[in-house]
Structure formats: structure tokens, C-alpha cells
PDB file of C-alpha atoms in Angstrom:
ATOM      1  CA  MET A1350      -2.299  -7.491   6.299  1.00 86.00           C
ATOM      2  CA  LYS A1351       1.283  -6.288   6.357  1.00 93.00           C
ATOM      3  CA  ASN A1352       2.621  -4.286   3.443  1.00 96.00           C
ATOM      4  CA  LYS A1353       5.612  -2.249   2.346  1.00 97.00           C
ATOM      5  CA  ILE A1354       3.699   0.823   1.194  1.00 98.00           C
ATOM      6  CA  ARG A1355       5.499   3.246   3.497  1.00 98.00           C
ATOM      7  CA  GLU A1356       8.887   1.801   2.530  1.00 97.00           C
ATOM      8  CA  TYR A1357       8.243   2.157  -1.207  1.00 98.00           C
ATOM      9  CA  ARG A1358       6.603   5.558  -0.781  1.00 97.00           C
ATOM     10  CA  GLU A1359       9.704   6.832   0.994  1.00 97.00           C
ATOM     11  CA  ILE A1360      12.022   5.283  -1.616  1.00 97.00           C
ATOM     12  CA  HIS A1361      10.083   7.197  -4.275  1.00 97.00           C
ATOM     13  CA  ARG A1362      10.134  10.362  -2.125  1.00 98.00           C
ATOM     14  CA  MET A1363       6.385  10.592  -2.253  1.00 98.00           C
ATOM     15  CA  THR A1364       4.056  12.087   0.346  1.00 98.00           C
ATOM     16  CA  GLN A1365       0.942  10.340   1.567  1.00 98.00           C
ATOM     17  CA  ASP A1366      -1.097  13.018  -0.198  1.00 98.00           C
ATOM     18  CA  GLN A1367       0.671  12.399  -3.499  1.00 98.00           C
ATOM     19  CA  LEU A1368       0.156   8.652  -3.276  1.00 98.00           C
ATOM     20  CA  ALA A1369      -3.489   9.132  -2.335  1.00 98.00           C
ATOM     21  CA  THR A1370      -4.044  11.374  -5.356  1.00 98.00           C
ATOM     22  CA  MET A1371      -2.323   8.923  -7.703  1.00 98.00           C
ATOM     23  CA  THR A1372      -4.491   6.049  -6.494  1.00 98.00           C
ATOM     24  CA  ASP A1373      -7.795   7.948  -6.134  1.00 98.00           C
ATOM     25  CA  VAL A1374      -8.140   7.415  -2.379  1.00 98.00           C
ATOM     26  CA  SER A1375      -7.950   9.683   0.656  1.00 98.00           C
ATOM     27  CA  ARG A1376      -4.802  10.387   2.616  1.00 98.00           C
ATOM     28  CA  GLN A1377      -6.515   8.697   5.563  1.00 98.00           C
ATOM     29  CA  THR A1378      -6.715   5.474   3.528  1.00 98.00           C
ATOM     30  CA  ILE A1379      -2.965   5.582   2.912  1.00 98.00           C
ATOM     31  CA  ILE A1380      -2.357   6.233   6.617  1.00 98.00           C
ATOM     32  CA  SER A1381      -4.554   3.263   7.572  1.00 98.00           C
ATOM     33  CA  LEU A1382      -2.812   1.010   5.062  1.00 97.00           C
ATOM     34  CA  GLU A1383       0.615   2.002   6.366  1.00 97.00           C
ATOM     35  CA  LYS A1384      -0.492   1.265   9.953  1.00 96.00           C
ATOM     36  CA  PHE A1385      -1.911  -2.132   8.865  1.00 94.00           C
ATOM     37  CA  LYS A1386      -5.414  -1.094   9.990  1.00 95.00           C
ATOM     38  CA  TYR A1387      -7.015  -1.419   6.564  1.00 93.00           C
ATOM     39  CA  VAL A1388      -6.774  -4.120   3.914  1.00 93.00           C
ATOM     40  CA  ALA A1389      -6.657  -2.829   0.360  1.00 96.00           C
ATOM     41  CA  SER A1390      -9.125  -4.049  -2.210  1.00 96.00           C
ATOM     42  CA  LEU A1391      -7.662  -5.905  -5.157  1.00 96.00           C
ATOM     43  CA  GLN A1392      -8.232  -2.831  -7.319  1.00 98.00           C
ATOM     44  CA  LEU A1393      -6.352  -0.568  -4.898  1.00 98.00           C
ATOM     45  CA  ALA A1394      -3.559  -3.114  -4.458  1.00 97.00           C
ATOM     46  CA  TYR A1395      -3.167  -3.165  -8.242  1.00 97.00           C
ATOM     47  CA  LYS A1396      -3.048   0.647  -8.450  1.00 98.00           C
ATOM     48  CA  LEU A1397      -0.470   0.853  -5.663  1.00 98.00           C
ATOM     49  CA  SER A1398       1.755  -1.787  -7.242  1.00 98.00           C
ATOM     50  CA  LYS A1399       1.619   0.015 -10.600  1.00 98.00           C
ATOM     51  CA  VAL A1400       2.587   3.344  -9.010  1.00 98.00           C
ATOM     52  CA  PHE A1401       5.703   1.720  -7.557  1.00 98.00           C
ATOM     53  CA  GLY A1402       6.417  -0.469 -10.594  1.00 98.00           C
ATOM     54  CA  ILE A1403       6.382  -3.707  -8.599  1.00 98.00           C
ATOM     55  CA  SER A1404       4.140  -6.748  -8.249  1.00 97.00           C
ATOM     56  CA  ILE A1405       1.317  -6.948  -5.729  1.00 96.00           C
ATOM     57  CA  GLU A1406       3.194  -9.833  -4.088  1.00 94.00           C
ATOM     58  CA  ASP A1407       6.229  -7.595  -3.548  1.00 95.00           C
ATOM     59  CA  LEU A1408       4.096  -4.886  -1.950  1.00 97.00           C
ATOM     60  CA  PHE A1409       1.872  -7.030   0.290  1.00 95.00           C
ATOM     61  CA  CYS A1410       2.943  -9.788   2.659  1.00 91.00           C
ATOM     62  CA  PHE A1411       0.526 -12.683   2.338  1.00 80.00           C
ATOM     63  CA  ASP A1412       0.268 -15.058   5.283  1.00 74.00           C
ATOM     64  CA  GLU A1413      -2.169 -17.905   5.784  1.00 61.00           C
ATOM     65  CA  GLU A1414      -3.350 -16.208   8.970  1.00 62.00           C
ATOM     66  CA  ASP A1415      -4.442 -13.237   6.839  1.00 54.00           C
ATOM     67  CA  PHE A1416      -7.119 -15.438   5.315  1.00 45.00           C
ATOM     68  CA  GLN A1417      -8.548 -17.023   8.475  1.00 52.00           C
TER      69      GLN A1417
END
């Protein structure tokens, strides 16, 4: 699933380590999310959206093909 995590992380001048710490995941998880190799759980998506002060829908790009 595509997302804008890297874009928002850079806007907020945040490292992958900082974001990982704020969301209670590993840096590797953030790397995988940014490379679209991992799909965040609903709980993690919520945490990420709260860190950036945006909605989950603004952070993640939902496509019908994502659910097939």
C-alpha cells in the first residue's frame, strides 16, 4: 500500500529513528513502510497519522487493488 510517510517525515524534519521511537516500532519497520514493502496495522496507521497531525486517509493511499 502506498503512503506518504517519508514525505511527512521529511516535512517535520524527523529521522526514521525518531519516528520509530514515537510510534513504538523499529526503524526497520519505518524503512519497510517507506519502501511500500509492509502494510501498517490499523493501530500503527493511527499512531503515524497522530504524529503528523493528519488523517489516516491523508497518509495512506487506498486503492481497490490494495484489497484484492
